[in-house]
Coordinates of C-alpha atoms and ligand atoms in Angstrom, one line a residue:
X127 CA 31.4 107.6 -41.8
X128 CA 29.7 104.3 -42.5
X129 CA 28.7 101.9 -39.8
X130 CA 29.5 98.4 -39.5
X131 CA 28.8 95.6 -41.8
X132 CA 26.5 93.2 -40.2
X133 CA 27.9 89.4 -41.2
X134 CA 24.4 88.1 -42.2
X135 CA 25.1 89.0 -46.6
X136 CA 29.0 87.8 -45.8
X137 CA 27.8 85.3 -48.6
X138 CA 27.5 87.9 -51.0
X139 CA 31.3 88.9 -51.3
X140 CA 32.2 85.4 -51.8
X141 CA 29.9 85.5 -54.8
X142 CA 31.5 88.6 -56.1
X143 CA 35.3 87.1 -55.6
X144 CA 34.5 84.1 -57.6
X145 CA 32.7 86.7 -60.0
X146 CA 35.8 87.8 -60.2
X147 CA 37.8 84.7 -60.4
X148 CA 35.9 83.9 -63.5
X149 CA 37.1 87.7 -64.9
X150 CA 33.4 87.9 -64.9
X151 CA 33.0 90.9 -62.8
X152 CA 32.7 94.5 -64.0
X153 CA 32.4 97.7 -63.2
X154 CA 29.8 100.4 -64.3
X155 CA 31.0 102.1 -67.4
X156 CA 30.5 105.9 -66.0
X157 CA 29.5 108.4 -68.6
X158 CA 30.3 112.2 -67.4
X159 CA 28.4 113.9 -70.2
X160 CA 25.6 113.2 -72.7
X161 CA 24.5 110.2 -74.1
X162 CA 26.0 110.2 -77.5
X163 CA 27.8 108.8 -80.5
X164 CA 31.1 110.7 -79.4
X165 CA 31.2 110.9 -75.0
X166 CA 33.4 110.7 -72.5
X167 CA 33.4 107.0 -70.5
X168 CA 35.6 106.7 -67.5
X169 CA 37.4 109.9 -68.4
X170 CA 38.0 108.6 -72.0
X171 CA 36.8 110.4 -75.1
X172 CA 35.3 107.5 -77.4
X173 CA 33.1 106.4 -80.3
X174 CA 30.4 104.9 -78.5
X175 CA 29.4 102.0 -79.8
X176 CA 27.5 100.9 -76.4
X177 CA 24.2 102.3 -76.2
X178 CA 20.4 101.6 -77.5
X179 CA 20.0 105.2 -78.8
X180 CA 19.1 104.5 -81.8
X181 CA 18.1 107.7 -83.2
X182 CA 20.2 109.8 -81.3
X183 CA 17.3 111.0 -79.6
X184 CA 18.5 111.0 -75.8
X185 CA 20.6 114.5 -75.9
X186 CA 18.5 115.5 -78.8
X187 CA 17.8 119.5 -78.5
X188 CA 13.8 118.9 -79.1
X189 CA 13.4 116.4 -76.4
X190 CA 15.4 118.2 -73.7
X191 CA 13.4 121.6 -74.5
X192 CA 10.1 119.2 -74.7
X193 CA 11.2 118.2 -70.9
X194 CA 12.0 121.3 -69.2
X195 CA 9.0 122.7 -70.7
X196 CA 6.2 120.1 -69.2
X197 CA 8.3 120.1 -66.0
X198 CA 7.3 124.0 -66.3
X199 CA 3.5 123.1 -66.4
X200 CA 3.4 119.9 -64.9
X201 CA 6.0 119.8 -62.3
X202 CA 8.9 117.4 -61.0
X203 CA 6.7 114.3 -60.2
X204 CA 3.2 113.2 -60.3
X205 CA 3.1 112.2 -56.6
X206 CA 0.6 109.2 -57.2
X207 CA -0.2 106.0 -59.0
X208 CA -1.8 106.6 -62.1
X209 CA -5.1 104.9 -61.3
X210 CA -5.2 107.1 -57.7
X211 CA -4.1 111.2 -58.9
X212 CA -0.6 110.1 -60.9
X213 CA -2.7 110.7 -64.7
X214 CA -1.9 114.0 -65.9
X215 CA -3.3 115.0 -69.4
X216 CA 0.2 114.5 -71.0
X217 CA -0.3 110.8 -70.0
X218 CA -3.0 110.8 -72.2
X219 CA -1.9 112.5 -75.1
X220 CA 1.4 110.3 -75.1
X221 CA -1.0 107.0 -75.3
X222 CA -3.4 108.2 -77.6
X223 CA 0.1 109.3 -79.9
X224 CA 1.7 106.2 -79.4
X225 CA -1.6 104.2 -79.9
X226 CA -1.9 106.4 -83.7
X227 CA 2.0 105.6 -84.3
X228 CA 1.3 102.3 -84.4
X229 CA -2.5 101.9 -85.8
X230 CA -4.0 100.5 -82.9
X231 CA -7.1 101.5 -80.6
X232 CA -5.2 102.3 -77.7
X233 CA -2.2 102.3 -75.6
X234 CA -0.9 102.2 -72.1
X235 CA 2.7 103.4 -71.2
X236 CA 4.3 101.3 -68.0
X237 CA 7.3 102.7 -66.1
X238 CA 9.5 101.0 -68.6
X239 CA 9.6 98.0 -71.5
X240 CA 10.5 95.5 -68.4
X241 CA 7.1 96.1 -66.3
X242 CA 5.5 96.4 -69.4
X243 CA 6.4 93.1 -70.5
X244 CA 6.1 91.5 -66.9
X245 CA 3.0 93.3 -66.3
X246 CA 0.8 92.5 -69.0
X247 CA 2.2 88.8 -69.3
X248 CA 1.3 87.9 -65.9
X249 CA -2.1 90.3 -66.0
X250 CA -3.5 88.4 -68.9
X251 CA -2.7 84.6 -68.2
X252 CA -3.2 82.8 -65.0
X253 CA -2.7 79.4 -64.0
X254 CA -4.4 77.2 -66.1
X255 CA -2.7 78.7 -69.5
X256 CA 0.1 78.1 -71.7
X257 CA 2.8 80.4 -73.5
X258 CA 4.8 79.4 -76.3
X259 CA 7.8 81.3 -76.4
X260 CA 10.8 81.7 -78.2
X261 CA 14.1 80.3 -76.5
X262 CA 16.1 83.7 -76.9
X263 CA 13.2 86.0 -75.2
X264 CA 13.8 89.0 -72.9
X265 CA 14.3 88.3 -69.3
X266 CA 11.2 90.4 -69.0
X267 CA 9.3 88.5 -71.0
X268 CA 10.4 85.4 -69.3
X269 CA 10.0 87.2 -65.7
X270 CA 6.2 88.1 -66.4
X271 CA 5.9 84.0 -68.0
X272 CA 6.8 82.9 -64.5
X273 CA 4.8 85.3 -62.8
X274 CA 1.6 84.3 -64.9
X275 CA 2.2 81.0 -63.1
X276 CA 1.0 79.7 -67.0
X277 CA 2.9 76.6 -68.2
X278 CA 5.7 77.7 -70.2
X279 CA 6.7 75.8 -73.3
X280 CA 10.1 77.1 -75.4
X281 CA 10.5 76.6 -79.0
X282 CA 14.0 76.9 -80.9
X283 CA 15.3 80.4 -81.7
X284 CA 13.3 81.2 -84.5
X285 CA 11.9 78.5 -85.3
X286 CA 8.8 78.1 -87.1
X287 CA 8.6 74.1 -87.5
X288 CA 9.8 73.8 -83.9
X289 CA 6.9 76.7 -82.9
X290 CA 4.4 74.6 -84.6
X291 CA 5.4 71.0 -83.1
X292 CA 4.6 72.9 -79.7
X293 CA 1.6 74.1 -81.2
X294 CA 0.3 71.1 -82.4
X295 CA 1.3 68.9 -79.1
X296 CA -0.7 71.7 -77.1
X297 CA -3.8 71.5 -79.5
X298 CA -6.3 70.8 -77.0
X299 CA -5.2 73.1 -74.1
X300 CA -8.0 73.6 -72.3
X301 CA -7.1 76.9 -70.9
X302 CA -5.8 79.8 -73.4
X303 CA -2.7 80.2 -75.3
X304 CA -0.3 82.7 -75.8
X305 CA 2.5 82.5 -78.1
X306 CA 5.2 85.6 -77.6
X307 CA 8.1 86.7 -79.5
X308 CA 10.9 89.3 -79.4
X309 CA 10.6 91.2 -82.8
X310 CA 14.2 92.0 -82.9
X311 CA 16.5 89.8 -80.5
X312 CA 18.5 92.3 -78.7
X313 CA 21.9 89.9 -78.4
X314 CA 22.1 88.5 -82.0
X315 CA 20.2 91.5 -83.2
X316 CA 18.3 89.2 -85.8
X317 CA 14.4 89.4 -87.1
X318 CA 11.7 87.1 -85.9
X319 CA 9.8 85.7 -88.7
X320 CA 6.6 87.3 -87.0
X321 CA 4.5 86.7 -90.2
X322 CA 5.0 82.8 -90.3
X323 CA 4.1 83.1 -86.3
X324 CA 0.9 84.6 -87.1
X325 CA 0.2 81.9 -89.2
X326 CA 0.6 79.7 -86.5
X327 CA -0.8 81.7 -84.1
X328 CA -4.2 81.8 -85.9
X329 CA -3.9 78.3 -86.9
X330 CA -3.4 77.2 -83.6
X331 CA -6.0 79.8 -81.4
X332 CA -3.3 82.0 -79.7
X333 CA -3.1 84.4 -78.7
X334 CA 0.1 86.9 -80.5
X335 CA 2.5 89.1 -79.0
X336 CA 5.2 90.3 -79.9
X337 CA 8.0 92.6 -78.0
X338 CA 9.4 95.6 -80.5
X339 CA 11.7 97.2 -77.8
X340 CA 14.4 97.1 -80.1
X341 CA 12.4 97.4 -83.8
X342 CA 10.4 100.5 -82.9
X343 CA 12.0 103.7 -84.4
X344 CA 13.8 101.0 -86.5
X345 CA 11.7 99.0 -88.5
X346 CA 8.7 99.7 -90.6
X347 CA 7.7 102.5 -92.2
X348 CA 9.0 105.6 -90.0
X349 CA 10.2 103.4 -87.7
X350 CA 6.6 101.9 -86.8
X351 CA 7.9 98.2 -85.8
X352 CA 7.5 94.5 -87.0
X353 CA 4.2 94.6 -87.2
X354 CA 4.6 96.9 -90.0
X355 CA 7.9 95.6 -91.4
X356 CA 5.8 92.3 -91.8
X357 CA 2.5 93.9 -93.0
X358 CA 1.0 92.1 -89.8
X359 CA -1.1 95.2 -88.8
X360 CA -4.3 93.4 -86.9
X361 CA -2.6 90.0 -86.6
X362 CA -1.1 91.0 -83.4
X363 CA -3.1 91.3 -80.6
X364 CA -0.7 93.3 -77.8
X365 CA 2.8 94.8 -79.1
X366 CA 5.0 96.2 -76.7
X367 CA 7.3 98.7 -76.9
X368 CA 10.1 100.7 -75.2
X369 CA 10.1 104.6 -74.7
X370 CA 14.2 103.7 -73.5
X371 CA 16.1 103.0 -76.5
X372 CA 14.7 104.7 -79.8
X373 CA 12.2 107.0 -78.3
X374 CA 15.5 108.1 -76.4
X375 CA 14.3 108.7 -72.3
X376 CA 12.4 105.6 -70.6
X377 CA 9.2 103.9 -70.1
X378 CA 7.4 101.5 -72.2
X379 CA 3.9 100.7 -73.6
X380 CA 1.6 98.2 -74.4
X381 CA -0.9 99.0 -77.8
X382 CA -4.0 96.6 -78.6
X383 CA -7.3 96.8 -78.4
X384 CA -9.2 99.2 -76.5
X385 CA -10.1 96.1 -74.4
X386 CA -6.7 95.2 -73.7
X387 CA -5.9 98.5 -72.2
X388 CA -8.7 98.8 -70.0
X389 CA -7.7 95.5 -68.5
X390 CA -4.6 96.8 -68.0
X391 CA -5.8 99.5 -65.9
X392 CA -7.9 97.5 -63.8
X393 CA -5.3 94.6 -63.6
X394 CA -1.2 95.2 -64.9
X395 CA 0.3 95.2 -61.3
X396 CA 3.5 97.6 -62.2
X397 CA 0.4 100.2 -64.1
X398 CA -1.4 99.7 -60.4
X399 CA 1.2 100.1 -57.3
X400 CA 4.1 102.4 -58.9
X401 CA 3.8 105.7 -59.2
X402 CA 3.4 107.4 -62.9
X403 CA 6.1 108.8 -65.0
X404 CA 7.6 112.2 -64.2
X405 CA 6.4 115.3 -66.6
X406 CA 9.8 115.4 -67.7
X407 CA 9.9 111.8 -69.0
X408 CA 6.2 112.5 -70.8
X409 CA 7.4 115.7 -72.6
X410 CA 10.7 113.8 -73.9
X411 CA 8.9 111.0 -75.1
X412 CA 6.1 113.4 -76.9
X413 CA 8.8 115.1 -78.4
X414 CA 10.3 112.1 -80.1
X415 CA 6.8 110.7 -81.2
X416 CA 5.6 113.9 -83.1
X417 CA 9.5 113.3 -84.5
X418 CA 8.9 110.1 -85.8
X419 CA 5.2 110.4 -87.1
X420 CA 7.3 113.3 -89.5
X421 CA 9.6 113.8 -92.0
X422 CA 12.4 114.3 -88.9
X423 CA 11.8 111.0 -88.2
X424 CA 11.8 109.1 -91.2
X425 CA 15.3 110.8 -92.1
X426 CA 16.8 109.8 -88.7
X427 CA 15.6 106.2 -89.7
X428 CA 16.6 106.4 -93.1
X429 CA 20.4 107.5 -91.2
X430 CA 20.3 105.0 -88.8
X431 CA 19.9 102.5 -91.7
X432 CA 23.1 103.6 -94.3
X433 CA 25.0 104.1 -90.9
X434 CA 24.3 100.5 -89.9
X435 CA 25.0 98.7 -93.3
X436 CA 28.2 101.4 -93.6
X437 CA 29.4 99.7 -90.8
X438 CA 28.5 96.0 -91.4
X439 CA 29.8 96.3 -94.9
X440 CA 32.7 97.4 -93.2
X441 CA 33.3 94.6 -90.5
X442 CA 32.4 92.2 -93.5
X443 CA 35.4 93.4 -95.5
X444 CA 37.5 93.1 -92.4
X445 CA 36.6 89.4 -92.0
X446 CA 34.7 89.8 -88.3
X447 CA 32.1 87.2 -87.7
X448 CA 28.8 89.5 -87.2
X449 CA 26.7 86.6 -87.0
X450 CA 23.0 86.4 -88.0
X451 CA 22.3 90.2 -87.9
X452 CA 19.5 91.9 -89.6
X453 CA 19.5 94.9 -88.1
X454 CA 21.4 97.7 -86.1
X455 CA 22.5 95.6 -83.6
X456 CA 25.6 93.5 -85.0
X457 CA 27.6 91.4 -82.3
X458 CA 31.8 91.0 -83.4
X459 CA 31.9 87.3 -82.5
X460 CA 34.5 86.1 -80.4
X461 CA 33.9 83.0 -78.9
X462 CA 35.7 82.8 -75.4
X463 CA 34.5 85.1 -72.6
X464 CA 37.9 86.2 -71.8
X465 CA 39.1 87.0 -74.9
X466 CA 35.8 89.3 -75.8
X467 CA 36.7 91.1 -72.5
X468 CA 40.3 91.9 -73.3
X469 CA 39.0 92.7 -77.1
X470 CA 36.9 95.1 -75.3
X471 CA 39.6 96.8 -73.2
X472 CA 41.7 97.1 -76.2
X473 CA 39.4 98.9 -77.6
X474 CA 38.6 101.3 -75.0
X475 CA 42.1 102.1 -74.8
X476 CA 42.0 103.5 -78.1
X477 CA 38.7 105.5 -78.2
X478 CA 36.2 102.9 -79.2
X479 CA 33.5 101.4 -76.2
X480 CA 31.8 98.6 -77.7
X481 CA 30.9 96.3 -74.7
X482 CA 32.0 92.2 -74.3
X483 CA 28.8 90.4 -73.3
X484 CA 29.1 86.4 -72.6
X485 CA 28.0 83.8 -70.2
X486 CA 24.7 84.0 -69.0
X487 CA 23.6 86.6 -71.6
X488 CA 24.5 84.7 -74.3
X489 CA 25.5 80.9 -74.2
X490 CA 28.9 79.6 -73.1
X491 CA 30.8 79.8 -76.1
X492 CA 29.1 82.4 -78.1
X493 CA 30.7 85.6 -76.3
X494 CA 30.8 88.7 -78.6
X495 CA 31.7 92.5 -78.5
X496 CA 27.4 93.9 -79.0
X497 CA 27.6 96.8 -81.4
X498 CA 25.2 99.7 -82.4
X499 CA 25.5 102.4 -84.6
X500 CA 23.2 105.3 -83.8
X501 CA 21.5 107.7 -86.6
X502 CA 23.7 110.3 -84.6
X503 CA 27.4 109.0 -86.2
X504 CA 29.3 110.5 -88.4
X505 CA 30.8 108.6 -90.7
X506 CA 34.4 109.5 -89.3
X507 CA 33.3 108.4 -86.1
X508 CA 32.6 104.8 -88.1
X509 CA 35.8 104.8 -90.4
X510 CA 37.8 105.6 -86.6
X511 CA 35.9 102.6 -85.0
X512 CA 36.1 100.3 -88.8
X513 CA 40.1 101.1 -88.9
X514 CA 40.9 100.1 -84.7
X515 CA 38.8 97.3 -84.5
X516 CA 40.5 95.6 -87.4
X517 CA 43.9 96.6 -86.3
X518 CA 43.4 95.2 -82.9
X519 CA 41.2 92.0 -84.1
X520 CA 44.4 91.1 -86.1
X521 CA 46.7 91.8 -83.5
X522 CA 44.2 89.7 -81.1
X523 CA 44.1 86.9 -84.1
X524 CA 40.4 87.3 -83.7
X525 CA 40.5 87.8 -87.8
X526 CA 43.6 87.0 -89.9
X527 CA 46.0 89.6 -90.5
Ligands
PLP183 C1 15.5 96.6 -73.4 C2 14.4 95.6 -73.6 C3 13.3 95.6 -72.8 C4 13.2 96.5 -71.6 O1 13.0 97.8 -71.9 P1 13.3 99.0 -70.8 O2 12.4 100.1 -71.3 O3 14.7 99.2 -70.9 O4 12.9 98.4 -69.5 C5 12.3 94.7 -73.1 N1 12.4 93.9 -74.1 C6 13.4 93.8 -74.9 C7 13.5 92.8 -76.0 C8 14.5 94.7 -74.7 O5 15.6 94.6 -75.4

């Protein structure tokens, strides 16, 4: 039994009925198995076209035997902050691995890519500084921008010339500068040209950042990132990552200088007053780095990467709109919000989940079905997806019949 409702959040259901009005309301997708290329959502066997697991590393055999064995040694939970008793010798070992990954002095892993991004934003500005950031930037990067309490200037999508206007109006900022980039935009799923920003960066005496959560175990060599995809390696002074997407179980990190990281300790708020990762979540990610920094891992990139341009050949030849894509991610544009939805039910009625995302994360107008292929498909699994979505996008008039 539940008790009664109090009136005082009444104002919350009329948000959710105009949600709702708007056919913008949805329900959790509910997965009752394993995250992988073929699962069962709602009750529905499909090709799963949904999730960030790039490398099919999330059910992967290694990472679940890497878990249950530091649960073994370590336990269920660390009990404490990491700076108090929550540091366990697997914490360490997972920086200093990470830190090697990506040819940098050290690391520091956060509780996940969002309070690493907000964290270290908001740690390393105050006040009196400036950020120059891309308009299409994660919400965390944006979150930990406003935290900083910095003044925040936004450049065009990509946009070197537009970067560098900023850059040149801001010349004499007397406090520091920061300019910050996505490496891979996680909507459009297209490459920041994070060379040309370094240019500017140095030009201009910023400092450079850049967010990988969606180029690490994609990009580079063995799946190292922008950074290396570029050939920027010591032009950037913090990368993030994510341990939730490629590395396949959660967290995210923060690699720089050996400076950098002690700051963090002392100052990331998210590093200070919530409690440490779980063995469990320490021995998965472990798993997946000694993966990656082998010849496991460069085949699983080398997968993800004929899988992905498999598939955008594919929705090419079909005549689907995939927008500015570079990289695994490839959005099927549709346009209106409504129409994306019911492309997206269709769809799911016929075995394939690839999700509708429109207004607010992504602009009025520019709604789309957000794709990715995982090293983990089969190429049948691809042909199925390839053959229904270009039966039902003529049906829908979405391409031409
Ligand atoms: C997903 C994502 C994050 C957040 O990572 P989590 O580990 O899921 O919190 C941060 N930045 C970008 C660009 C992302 O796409």
């Amino acid at each position: 039994m539940t008790t009664a409702v109090r009136p005082q959040l009444h104002y919350l259901h009329d948000v959710l009925e105009e949600l709702k009005a708007q056919h913008l309301y949805q329900k959790l997708p509910i997965l009752s198995g394993e995250q992988k290329p073929v699962t069962v959502v709602n009750g529905r066997e499909v090709v799963n076209l949904s999730s960030n697991n790039y490398l099919g590393l999330a059910a992967h055999p290694k990472l679940k035997r890497a878990s249950i064995e530091a649960i073994r040694k370590f336990g269920a939970g660390t009990g404490a902050v990491r700076t108090i008793a929550g540091t366990m010798t697997i914490h360490m070992e997972l920086e200093e691995q990470i830190a090697r990954f990506k040819q940098t002095e050290a690391a520091v892993v956060f509780q996940s890519g969002f309070t690493a991004n907000a964290g270290t934003v908001s740690a390393v500005l105050n006040k009196e500084d400036l950020i120059i950031s891309d308009e299409l930037n994660h919400a965390s990067i944006i979150d930990g921008c406003r935290l900083s309490k910095a003044t925040i200037k936004v450049y065009k999508h990509c946009d070197v010339e537009d970067c560098e206007r900023i850059c040149k109006e801001t010349e004499n900022w007397p406090g520091r500068k920061l300019l910050i980039t996505d490496g891979v935009f996680s909507m459009d799923g297209d490459i920041a040209p994070l060379d040309k920003l370094c240019d500017l960066a140095e030009k201009y005496n910023c400092i450079m950042m850049v967010d990988d959560a969606h180029s690490s175990g994609v990009l580079g060599r063995g799946g190292r990132g922008t950074v290396d995809h570029y050939n920027c390696h010591g032009r950037v002074d913090i990368q993030v990552g994510t341990l939730s997407k490629a590395i396949g179980s959660m967290g995210g990190y923060v690699c720089g200088s050996r400076d950098l990281i002690d700051f963090l300790y002392h100052r990331a708020r998210p590093f200070l007053f919530s409690t440490s990762h779980p063995p469990a979540v320490i021995g998965a990610c472990q798993a997946a780095f000694t993966m990656l920094e082998g010849a496991e891992g460069e085949r699983l990139v080398k997968k993800l990467w004929s899988n992905t341009k498999f598939f955008k050949r594919g929705l090419k030849r079909l005549g689907f709109d995939t927008g500015v894509s570079a990289t695994p991610i490839t959005p099927i544009m549709v346009g209106d919000a409504a129409k994306a939805h019911e492309f997206s039910r269709a769809l799911f009625e016929e075995g394939i989940f690839a999700q509708a995302i429109g207004y607010p994360t992504v602009p009025q107008g520019k709604a789309r079905l957000r794709t990715i292929v995982t090293a983990a498909h089969k190429r049948k699994d691809l042909e199925k997806a390839l053959e229904v979505i270009g039966r039902i996008g003529k049906q829908m008039g979405i391409v031409q019949a």
